[in-house]
Coordinates of C-alpha atoms and ligand atoms in Angstrom, one line a residue:
X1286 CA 9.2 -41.5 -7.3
X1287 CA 8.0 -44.1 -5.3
X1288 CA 4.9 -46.8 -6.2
X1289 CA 2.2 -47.7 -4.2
X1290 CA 4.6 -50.8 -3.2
X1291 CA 4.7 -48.8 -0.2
X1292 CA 1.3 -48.8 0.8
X1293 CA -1.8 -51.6 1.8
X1294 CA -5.2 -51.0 0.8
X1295 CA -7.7 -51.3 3.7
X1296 CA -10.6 -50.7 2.0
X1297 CA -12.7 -48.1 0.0
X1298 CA -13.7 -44.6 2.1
X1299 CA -16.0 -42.8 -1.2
X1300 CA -15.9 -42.4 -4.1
X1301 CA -16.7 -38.6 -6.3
X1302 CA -17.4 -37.0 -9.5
X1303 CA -14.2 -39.0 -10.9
X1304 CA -12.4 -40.2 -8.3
X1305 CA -12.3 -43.4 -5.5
X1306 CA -11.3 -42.9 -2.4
X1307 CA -9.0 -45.8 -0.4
X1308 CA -7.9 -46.2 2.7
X1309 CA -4.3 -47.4 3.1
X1310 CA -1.6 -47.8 5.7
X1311 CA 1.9 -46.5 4.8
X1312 CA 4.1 -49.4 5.0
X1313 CA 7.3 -47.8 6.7
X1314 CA 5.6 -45.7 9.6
X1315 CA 2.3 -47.8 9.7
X1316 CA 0.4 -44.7 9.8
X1317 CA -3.1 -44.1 8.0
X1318 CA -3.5 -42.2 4.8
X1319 CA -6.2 -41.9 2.3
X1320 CA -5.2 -42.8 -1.8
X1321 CA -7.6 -40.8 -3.9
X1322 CA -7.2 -42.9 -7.3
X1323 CA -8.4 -40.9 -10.4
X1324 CA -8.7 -43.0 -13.4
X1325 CA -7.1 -41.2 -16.5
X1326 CA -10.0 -42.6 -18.4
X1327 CA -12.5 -41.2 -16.8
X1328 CA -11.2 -37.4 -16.8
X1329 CA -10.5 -37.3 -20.5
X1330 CA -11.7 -33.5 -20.9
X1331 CA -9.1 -30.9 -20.8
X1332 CA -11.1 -28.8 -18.0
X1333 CA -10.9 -31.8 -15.1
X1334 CA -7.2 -32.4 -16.0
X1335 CA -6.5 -29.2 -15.1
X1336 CA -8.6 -29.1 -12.1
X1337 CA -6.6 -32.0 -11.2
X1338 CA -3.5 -30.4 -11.6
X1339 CA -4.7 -27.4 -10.3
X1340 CA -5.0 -29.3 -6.9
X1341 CA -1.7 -31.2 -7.1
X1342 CA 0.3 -28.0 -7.4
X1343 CA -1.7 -25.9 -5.0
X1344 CA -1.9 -29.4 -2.4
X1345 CA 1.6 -30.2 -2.3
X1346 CA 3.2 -26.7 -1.4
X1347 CA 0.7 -26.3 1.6
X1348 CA 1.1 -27.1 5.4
X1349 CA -1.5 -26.2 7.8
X1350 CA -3.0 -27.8 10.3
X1351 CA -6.8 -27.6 9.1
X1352 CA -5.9 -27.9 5.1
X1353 CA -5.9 -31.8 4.1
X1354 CA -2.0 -32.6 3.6
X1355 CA -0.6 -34.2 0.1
X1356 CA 2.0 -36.4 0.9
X1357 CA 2.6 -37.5 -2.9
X1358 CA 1.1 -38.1 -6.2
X1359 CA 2.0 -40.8 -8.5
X1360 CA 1.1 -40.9 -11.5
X1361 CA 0.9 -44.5 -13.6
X1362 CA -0.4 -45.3 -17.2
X1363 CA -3.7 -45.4 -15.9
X1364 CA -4.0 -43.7 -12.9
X1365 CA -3.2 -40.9 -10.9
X1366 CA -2.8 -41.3 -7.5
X1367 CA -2.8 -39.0 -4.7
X1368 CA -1.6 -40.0 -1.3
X1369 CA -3.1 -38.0 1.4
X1370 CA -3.8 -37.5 5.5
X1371 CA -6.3 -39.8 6.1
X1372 CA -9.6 -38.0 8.3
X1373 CA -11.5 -40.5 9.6
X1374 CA -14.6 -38.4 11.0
X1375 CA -16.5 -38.1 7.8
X1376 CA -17.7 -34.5 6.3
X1377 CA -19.1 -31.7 8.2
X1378 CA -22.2 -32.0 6.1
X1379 CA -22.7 -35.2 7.5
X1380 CA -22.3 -34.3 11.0
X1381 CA -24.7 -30.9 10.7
X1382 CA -26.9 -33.6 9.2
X1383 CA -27.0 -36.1 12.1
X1384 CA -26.6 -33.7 14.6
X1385 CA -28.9 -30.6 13.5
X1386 CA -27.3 -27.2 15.1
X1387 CA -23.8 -26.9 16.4
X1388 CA -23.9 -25.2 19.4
X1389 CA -21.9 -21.8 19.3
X1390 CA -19.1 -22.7 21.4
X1391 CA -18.4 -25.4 18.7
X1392 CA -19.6 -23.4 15.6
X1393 CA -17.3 -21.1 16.5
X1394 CA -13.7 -23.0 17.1
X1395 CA -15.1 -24.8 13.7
X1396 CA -15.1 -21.3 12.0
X1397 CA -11.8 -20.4 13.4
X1398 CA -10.3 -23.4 12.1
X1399 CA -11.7 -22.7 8.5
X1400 CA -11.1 -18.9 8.9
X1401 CA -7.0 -19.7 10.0
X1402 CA -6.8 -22.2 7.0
X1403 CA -8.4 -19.6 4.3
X1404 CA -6.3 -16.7 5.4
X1405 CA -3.3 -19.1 5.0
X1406 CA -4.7 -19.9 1.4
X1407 CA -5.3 -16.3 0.5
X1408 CA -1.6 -15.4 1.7
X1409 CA -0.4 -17.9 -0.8
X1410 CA -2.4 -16.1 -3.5
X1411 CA -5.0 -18.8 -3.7
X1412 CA -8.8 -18.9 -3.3
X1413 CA -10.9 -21.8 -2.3
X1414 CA -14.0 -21.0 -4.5
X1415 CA -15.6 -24.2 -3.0
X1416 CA -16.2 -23.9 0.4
X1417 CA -19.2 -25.6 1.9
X1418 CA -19.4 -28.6 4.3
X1419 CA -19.0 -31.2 1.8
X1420 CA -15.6 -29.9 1.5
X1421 CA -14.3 -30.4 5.1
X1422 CA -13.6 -33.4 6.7
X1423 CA -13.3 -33.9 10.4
X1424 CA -10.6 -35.8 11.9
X1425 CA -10.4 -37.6 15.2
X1426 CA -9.5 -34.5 17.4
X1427 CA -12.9 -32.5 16.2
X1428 CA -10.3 -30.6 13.6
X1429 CA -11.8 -29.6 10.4
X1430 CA -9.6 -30.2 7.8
X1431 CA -10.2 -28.1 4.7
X1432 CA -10.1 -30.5 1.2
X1433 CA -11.5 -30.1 -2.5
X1434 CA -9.2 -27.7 -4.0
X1435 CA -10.6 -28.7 -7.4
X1436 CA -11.9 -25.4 -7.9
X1437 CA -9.8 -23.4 -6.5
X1438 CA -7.5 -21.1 -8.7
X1439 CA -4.4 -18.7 -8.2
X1440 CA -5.4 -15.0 -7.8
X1441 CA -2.4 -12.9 -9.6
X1442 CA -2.7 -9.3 -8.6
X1443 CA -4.9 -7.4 -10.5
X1444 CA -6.2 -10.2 -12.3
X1445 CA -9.9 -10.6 -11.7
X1446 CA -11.2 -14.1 -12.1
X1447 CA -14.2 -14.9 -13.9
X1448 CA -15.2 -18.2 -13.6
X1449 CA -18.5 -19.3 -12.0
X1450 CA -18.0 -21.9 -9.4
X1451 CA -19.0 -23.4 -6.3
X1452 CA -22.3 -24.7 -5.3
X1453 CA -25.3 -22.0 -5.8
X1454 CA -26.3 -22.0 -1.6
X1455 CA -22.5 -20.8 -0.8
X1456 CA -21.9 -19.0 -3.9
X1457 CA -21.6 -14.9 -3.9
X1458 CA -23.6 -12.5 -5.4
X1459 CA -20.6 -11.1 -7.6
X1460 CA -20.3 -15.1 -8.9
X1461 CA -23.8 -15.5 -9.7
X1462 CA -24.2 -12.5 -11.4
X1463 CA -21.4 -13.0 -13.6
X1464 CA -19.0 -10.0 -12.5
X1465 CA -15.3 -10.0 -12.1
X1466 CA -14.3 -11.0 -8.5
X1467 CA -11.0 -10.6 -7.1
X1468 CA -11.1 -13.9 -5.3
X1469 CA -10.7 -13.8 -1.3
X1470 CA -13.9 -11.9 -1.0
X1471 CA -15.6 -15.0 -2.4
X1472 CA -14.3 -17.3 0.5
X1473 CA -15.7 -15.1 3.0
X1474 CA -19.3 -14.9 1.4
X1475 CA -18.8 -18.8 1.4
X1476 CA -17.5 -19.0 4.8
X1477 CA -20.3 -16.5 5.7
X1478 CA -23.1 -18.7 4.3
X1479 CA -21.3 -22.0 6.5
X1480 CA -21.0 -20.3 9.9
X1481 CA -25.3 -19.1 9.4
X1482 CA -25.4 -23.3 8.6
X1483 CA -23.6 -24.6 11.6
X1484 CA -25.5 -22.4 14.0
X1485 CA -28.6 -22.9 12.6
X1486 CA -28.8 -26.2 10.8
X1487 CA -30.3 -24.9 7.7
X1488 CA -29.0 -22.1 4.6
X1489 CA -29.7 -18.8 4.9
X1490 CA -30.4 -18.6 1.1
X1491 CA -32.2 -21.5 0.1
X1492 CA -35.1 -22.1 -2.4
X1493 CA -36.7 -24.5 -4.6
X1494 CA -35.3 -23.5 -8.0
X1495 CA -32.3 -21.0 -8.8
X1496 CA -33.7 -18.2 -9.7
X1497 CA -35.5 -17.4 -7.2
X1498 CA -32.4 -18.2 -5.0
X1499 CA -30.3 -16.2 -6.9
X1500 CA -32.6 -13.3 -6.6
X1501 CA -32.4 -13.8 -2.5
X1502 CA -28.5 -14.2 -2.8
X1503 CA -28.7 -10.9 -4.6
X1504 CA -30.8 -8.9 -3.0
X1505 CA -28.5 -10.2 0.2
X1506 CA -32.1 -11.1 2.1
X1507 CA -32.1 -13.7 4.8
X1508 CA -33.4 -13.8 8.2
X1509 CA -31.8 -14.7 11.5
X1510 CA -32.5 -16.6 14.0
X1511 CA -33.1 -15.3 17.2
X1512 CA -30.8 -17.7 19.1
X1513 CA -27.6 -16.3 17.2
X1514 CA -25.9 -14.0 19.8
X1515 CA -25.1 -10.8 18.8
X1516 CA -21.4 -11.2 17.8
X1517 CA -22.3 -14.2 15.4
X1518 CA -25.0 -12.0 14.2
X1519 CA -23.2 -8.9 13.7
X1520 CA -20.1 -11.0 11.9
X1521 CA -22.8 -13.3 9.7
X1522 CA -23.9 -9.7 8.7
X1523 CA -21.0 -8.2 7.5
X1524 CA -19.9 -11.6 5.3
X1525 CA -23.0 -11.9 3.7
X1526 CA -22.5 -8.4 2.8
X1527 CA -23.3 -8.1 -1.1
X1528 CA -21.2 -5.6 -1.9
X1529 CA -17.7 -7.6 -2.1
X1530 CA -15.7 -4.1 -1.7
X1531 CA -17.2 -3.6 1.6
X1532 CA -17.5 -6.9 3.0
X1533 CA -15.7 -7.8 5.9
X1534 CA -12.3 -9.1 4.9
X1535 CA -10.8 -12.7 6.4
X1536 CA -8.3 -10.1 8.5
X1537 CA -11.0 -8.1 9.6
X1538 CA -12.5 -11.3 10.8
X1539 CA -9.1 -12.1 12.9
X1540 CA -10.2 -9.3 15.0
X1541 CA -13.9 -9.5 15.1
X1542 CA -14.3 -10.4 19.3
X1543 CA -16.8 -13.3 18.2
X1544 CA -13.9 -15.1 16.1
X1545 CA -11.2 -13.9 18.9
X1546 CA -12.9 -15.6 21.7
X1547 CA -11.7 -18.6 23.4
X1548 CA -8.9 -19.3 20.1
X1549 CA -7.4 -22.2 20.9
X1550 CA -3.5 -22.0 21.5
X1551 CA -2.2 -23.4 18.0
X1552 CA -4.3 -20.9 16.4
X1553 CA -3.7 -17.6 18.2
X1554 CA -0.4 -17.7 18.0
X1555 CA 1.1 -19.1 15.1
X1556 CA 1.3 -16.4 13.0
X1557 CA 3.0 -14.2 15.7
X1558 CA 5.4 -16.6 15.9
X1559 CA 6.1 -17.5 12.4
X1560 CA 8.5 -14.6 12.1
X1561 CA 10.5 -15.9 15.0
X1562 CA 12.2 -18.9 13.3
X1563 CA 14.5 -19.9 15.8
X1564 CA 11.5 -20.2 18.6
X1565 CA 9.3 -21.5 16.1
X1566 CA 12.6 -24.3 16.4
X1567 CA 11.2 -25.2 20.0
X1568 CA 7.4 -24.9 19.7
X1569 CA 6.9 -27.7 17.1
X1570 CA 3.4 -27.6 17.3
X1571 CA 3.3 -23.9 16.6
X1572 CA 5.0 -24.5 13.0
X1573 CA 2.4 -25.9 11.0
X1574 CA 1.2 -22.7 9.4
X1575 CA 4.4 -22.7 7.2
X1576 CA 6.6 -24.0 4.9
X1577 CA 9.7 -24.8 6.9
X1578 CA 12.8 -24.3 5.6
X1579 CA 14.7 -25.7 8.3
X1580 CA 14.4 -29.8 9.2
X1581 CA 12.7 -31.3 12.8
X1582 CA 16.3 -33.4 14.1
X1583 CA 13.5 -35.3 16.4
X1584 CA 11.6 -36.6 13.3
X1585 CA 14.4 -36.9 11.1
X1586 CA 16.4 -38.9 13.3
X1587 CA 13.5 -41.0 14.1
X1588 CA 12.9 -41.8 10.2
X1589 CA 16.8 -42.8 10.2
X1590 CA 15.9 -45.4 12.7
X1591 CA 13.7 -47.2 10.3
X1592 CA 15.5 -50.3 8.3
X1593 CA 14.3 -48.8 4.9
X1594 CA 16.9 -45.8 5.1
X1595 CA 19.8 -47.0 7.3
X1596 CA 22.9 -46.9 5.8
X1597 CA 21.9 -44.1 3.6
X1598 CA 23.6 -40.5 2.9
X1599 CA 22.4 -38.2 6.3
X1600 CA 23.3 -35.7 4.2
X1601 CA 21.8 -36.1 1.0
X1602 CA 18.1 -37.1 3.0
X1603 CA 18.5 -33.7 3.7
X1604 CA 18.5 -31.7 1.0
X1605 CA 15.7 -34.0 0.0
X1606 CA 13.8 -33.1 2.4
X1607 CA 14.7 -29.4 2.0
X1608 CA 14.0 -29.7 -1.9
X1609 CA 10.5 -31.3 -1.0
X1610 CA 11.5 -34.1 -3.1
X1611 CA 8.7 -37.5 -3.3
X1612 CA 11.0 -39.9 -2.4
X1613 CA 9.7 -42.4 -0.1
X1614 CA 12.2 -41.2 3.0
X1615 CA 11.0 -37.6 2.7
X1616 CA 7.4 -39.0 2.3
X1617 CA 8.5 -41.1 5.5
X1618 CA 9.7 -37.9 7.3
X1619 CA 6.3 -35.8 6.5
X1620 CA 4.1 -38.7 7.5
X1621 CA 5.4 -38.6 11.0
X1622 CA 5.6 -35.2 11.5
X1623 CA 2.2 -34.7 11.1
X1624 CA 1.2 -37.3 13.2
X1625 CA 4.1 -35.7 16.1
X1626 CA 2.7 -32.2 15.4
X1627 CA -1.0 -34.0 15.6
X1628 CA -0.3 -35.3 19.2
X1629 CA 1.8 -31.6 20.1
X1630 CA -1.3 -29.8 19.3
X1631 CA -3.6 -31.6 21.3
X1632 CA -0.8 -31.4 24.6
X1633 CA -0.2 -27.1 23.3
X1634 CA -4.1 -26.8 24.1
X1635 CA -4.4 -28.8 26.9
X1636 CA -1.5 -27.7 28.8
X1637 CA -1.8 -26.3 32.2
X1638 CA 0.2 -23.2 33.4
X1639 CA 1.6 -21.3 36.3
X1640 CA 3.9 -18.7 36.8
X1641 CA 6.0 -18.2 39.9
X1642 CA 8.4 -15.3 40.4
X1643 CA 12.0 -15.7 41.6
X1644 CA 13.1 -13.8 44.7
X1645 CA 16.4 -12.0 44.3
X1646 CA 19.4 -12.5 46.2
X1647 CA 20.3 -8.9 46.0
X1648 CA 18.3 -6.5 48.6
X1649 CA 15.4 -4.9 47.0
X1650 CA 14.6 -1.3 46.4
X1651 CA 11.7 -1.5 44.4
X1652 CA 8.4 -3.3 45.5
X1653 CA 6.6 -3.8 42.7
X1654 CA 2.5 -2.5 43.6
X1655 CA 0.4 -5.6 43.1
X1656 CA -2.9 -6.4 45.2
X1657 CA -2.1 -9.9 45.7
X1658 CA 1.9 -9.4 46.5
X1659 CA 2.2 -11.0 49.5
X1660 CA 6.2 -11.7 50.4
X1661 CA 5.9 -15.4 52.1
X1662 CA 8.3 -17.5 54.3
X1663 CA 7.3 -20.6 53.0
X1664 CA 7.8 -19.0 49.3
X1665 CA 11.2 -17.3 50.2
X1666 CA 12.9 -20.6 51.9
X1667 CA 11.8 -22.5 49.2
X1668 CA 13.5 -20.5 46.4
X1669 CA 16.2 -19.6 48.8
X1670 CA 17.8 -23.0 48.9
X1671 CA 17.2 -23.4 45.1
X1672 CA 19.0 -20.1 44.9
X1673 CA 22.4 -21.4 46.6
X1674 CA 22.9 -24.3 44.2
X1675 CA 21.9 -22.8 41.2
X1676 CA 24.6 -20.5 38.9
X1677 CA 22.3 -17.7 38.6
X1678 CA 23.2 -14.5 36.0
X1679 CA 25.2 -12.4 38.3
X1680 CA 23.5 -9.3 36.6
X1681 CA 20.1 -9.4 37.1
X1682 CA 17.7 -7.2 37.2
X1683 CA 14.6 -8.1 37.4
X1684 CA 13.3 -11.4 36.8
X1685 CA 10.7 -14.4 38.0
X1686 CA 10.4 -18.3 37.3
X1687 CA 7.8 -19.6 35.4
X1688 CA 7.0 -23.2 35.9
X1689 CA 5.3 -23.7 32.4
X1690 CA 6.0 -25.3 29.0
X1691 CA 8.6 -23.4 26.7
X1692 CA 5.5 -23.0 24.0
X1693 CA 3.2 -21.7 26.7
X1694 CA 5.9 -19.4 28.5
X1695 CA 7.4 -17.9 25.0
X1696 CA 3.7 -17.4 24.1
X1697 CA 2.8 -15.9 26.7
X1698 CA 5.7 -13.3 26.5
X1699 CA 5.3 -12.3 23.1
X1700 CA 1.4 -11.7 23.8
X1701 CA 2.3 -9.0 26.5
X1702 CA 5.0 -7.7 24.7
X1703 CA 2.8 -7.3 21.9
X1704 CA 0.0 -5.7 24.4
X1705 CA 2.8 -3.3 25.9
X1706 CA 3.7 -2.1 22.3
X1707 CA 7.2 -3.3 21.9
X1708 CA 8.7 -5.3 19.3
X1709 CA 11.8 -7.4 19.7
X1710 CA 14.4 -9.4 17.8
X1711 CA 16.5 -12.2 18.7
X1712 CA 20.3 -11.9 19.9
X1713 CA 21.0 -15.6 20.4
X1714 CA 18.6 -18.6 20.4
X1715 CA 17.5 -17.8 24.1
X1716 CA 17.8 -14.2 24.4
X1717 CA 15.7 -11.5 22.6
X1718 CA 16.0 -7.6 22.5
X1719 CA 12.9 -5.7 23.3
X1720 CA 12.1 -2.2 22.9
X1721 CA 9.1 0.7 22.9
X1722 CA 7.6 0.9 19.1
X1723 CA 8.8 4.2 18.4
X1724 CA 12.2 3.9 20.4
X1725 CA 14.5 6.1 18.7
X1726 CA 18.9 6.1 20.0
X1727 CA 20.6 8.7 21.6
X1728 CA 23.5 9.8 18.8
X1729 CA 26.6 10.4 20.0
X1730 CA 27.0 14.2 20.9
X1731 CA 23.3 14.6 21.2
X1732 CA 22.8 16.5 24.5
X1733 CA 19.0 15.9 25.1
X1734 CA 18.3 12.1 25.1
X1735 CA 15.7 11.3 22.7
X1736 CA 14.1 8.5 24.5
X1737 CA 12.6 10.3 27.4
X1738 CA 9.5 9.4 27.8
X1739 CA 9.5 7.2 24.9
X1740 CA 10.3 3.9 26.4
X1741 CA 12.9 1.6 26.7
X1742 CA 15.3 -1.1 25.6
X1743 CA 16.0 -4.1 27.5
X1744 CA 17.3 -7.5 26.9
X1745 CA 15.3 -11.1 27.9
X1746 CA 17.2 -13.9 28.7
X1747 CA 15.5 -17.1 29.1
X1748 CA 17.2 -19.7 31.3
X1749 CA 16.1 -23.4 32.1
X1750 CA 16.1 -24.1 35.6
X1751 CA 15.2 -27.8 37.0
X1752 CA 11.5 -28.1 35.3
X1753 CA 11.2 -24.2 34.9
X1754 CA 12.2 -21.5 33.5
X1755 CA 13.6 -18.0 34.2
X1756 CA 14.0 -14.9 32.5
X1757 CA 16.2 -12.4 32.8
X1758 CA 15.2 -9.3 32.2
X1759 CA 17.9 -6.3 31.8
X1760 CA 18.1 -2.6 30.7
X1761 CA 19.8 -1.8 27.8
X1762 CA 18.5 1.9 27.6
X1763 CA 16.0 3.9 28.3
X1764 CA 14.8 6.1 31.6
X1765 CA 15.2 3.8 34.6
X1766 CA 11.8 4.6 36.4
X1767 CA 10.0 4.2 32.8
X1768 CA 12.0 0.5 32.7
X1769 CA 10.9 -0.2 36.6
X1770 CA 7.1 0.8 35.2
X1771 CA 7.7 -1.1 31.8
X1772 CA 8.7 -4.3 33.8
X1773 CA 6.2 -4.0 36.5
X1774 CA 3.7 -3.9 33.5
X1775 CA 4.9 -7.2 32.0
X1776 CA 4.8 -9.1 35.5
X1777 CA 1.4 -7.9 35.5
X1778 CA 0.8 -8.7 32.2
X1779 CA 2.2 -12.4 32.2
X1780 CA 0.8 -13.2 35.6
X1781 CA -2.6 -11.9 34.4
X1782 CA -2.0 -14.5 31.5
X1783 CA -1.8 -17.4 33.1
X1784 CA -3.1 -19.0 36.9
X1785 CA -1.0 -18.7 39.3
X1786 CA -0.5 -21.5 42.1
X1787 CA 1.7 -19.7 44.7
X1788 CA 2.1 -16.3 46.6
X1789 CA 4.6 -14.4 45.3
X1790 CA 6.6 -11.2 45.3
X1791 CA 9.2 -9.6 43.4
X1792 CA 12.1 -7.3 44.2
X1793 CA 13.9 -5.0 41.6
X1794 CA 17.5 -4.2 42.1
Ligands
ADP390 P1 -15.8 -35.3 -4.3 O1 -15.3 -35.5 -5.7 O2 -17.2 -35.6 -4.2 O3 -15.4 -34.0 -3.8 P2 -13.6 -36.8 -3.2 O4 -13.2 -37.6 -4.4 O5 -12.7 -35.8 -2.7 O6 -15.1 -36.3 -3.3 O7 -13.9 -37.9 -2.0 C1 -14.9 -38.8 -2.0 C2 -15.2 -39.3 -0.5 O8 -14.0 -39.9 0.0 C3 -15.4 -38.1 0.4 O9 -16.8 -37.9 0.5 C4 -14.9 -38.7 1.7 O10 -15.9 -39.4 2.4 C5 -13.8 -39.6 1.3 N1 -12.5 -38.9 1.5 C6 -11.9 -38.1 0.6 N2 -10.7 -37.7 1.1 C7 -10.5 -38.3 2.3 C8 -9.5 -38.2 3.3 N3 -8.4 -37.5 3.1 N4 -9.7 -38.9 4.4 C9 -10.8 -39.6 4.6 N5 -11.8 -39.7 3.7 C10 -11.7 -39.1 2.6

């Protein structure tokens, strides 16, 4: 375990019920972190211990990009000490303070960030129990970044919890009355309670002394101010719904059309893509919703640069990474991928896109019907002499070149895949087999084939081509008109996705 040899105190950032707050520069990557120091003197009571440890063990298993990260702990005689991301824009307490209401745009990609780090929590089996601005801390990029996990406790199935927690203003009715709760629903009252805040700069349930605020948090009363627009209102609502069985559930949320609108990229879609590992292997900035099991060669490599670790065992810095060991090199490796995936983010939701199809060497039979299909002699000579120098798939069928990012391009197919209700699964690392939800094989000796009218099965090939790339799209099964219509739907799809910059057209073969 490594000592705070490898770290410089800058200087204090807070202090809290029994902790100070430092900040400190990592020696080895010279990045920022925050040292919480908790004197062992000062939590001598069994309860704040375990709070304590609660957090440790719930902190250093998590990775998401809104959740504070844990890098270590080290514990001395005197001290515990826990090294973590430093988030240098203060709480959001503070800014709703200084800045009164957030306007909805930015209420809302707050609450998505909060919303995406809970359901992560929840999955894990654990349940805030604390949320309220105090608790989230703002980093340079306007990310929240979810903290305070003191309270928060492991929900075991079937086991309702029982302890009252959280402050009164955020806390539900099943809480201060003293019921069982089964945990999640108790996050989304909180969460419920923080959106009505942010928009409006004030709590919905707030009064002088606490029993007449718990009789308004009961009784679920609270007005709403006429500036909320009808999504925010309809989704404030249904949190601050009193009845915890009925309330809206964080998954429910996911697909409430206030939360889905204008998601930003690293949100939407890492989820969908956490079940695809070996993509998830090119769109770095997508991973941070999980615990890898696999190892970034870019960061790792880059950690083997520093004079610390050379001449050590490759190898062996592997499997402690793997084993999420505390040495200082894995330390060294996390602390730089964060700050990597920091920087991909930002790039994954700035990045531009445009989609521009390939024209086919073969003739064309099939014209794909699109409004703005124009066939253009600029377009065609262009790709033409591309065409002659490049070793093309001799067996396509139908495909079109996409001058985008790999993220953005893989995103993008998934999402109208996903709209066209198929599901896939990957053949190679750049090749994926799609096919209808529902598709069901022809059996040998069966005379009827069963897939009429129920879809198809085709294969996507992706292909890097000077700055673009190209897929390769080809029929495995299936009726051949309801391919041609299935394919015709994903060029719509993808090119409805995303701006495109040229004329196009597209032949099928
Ligand atoms: P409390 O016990 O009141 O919840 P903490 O002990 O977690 O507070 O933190 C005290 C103060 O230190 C916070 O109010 C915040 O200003 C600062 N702080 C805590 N963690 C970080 C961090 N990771 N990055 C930057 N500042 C932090």
């Amino acid at each position: 375990m490594s000592t705070l040899t490898h770290y410089k105190i800058i200087r204090p950032l807070g202090s809290g019920s029994f902790a100070k707050v430092v900040l400190a520069e990592h020696n080895i990557t010279k990045q920022k972190v925050a040292i919480k120091i908790i004197k062992r003197n000062k939590v001598q009571d069994e309860n704040s211990l375990r709070k304590i440890e609660r957090e440790i063990k719930i902190l250093q298993g998590f990775h998401h990009p809104h959740i504070i990260r844990l890098y270590e702990f080290i514990e001395t005689e005197r001290e515990i000490l826990l090294v973590m991301e430093y988030v240098p824009g203060g709480e959001l307490y503070s800014l709703i303070e200084r800045n009164g209401r957030i306007p909805e745009k930015q209420a809302r990609e707050y609450f998505q960030q909060v919303i995406s780090a809970l359901s992560y929590c929840h999955e894990r089996k654990v349940v805030h129990r604390d949320i309220k601005p105090e608790n989230i801390l703002i980093d340079e990029q306007s990310f929240l970044k979810l903290g305070d996990f003191g309270l928060s406790n492991f929900i075991r199935d079937g086991i309702f919890l029982k302890t009252s927690c959280g402050s009164p203003n955020y806390a539900a009715p099943e809480i201060i009355s003293g019921e069982q709760y089964c945990g999640p629903q108790v996050d989304v009252w909180s969460v419920g309670v923080l959106l009505y805040t942010l928009l409006a700069a004030y709590l919905p349930f707030d009064e002088n002394n606490i029993p007449a605020l718990f009789a308004k948090i009961k009784a679920g009363r609270f007005n709403v101010p006429h500036y909320f627009s009808v999504g925010a209102r309809d989704l404030i609502r249904r949190m601050l719904n009193t009845d915890p069985v009925s309330r809206i559930t964080i998954k429910q949320i996911m697909e409430h059309p206030w939360y889905k609108a204008n998601i930003p990229l690293h949100l939407k879609y890492t989820e969908a893509i956490v079940d695809h590992d070996r993509i998830v292997d090119c769109l770095g900035a997508l991973q941070a919703n999980r615990s890898r099991k696999e190892i970034f060669e870019e960061i790792f490599n880059k950690c083997l640069e520093f004079p610390e670790f050379q001449g050590l065992q490759k190898e062996q810095l592997k499997q402690q990474v793997l084993a999420k060991k505390q040495d200082s090199f894995t330390v060294t490796y996390h602390i730089l991928l964060d700050s990597t995936l920091k920087v991909k983010r930002k790039l994954l939701n700035q990045s531009e896109i445009n989609v521009e199809p390939i024209f086919q060497k073969k003739v064309g039979i099939f014209m794909i019907p699109d409004d703005e299909t124009i066939v253009s002699s600029d377009c065609t000579s262009s790709t033409e002499s591309e065409k002659s120098n490049h070793p093309m798939p001799h067996n396509w069928v139908f495909g079109f070149r996409c001058a985008i990012s790999a993220i953005r391009l893989v995103i993008h197919l998934f999402e109208s895949l996903k709209s066209l209700n198929m599901e896939w699964k990957f053949l190679s690392e750049f090749e994926i087999r799609v096919r209808s939800v529902g598709f069901e094989e022809q059996k040998v000796g069966e005379d009827l084939p069963k897939y009429v009218g129920k879809g198809v099965k085709f294969d996507i090939k992706i292909y890097k081509f000077n700055e673009s790339f190209i897929l390769d799209i080809k029929k495995v099964d299936g009726m051949e008109m309801v391919y041609l219509d299935t394919c015709a739907s994903l060029y719509k799809k993808l090119n409805g996705s995303v701006p495109i910059v040229r004329k196009r057209s597209i032949d099928i073969y």
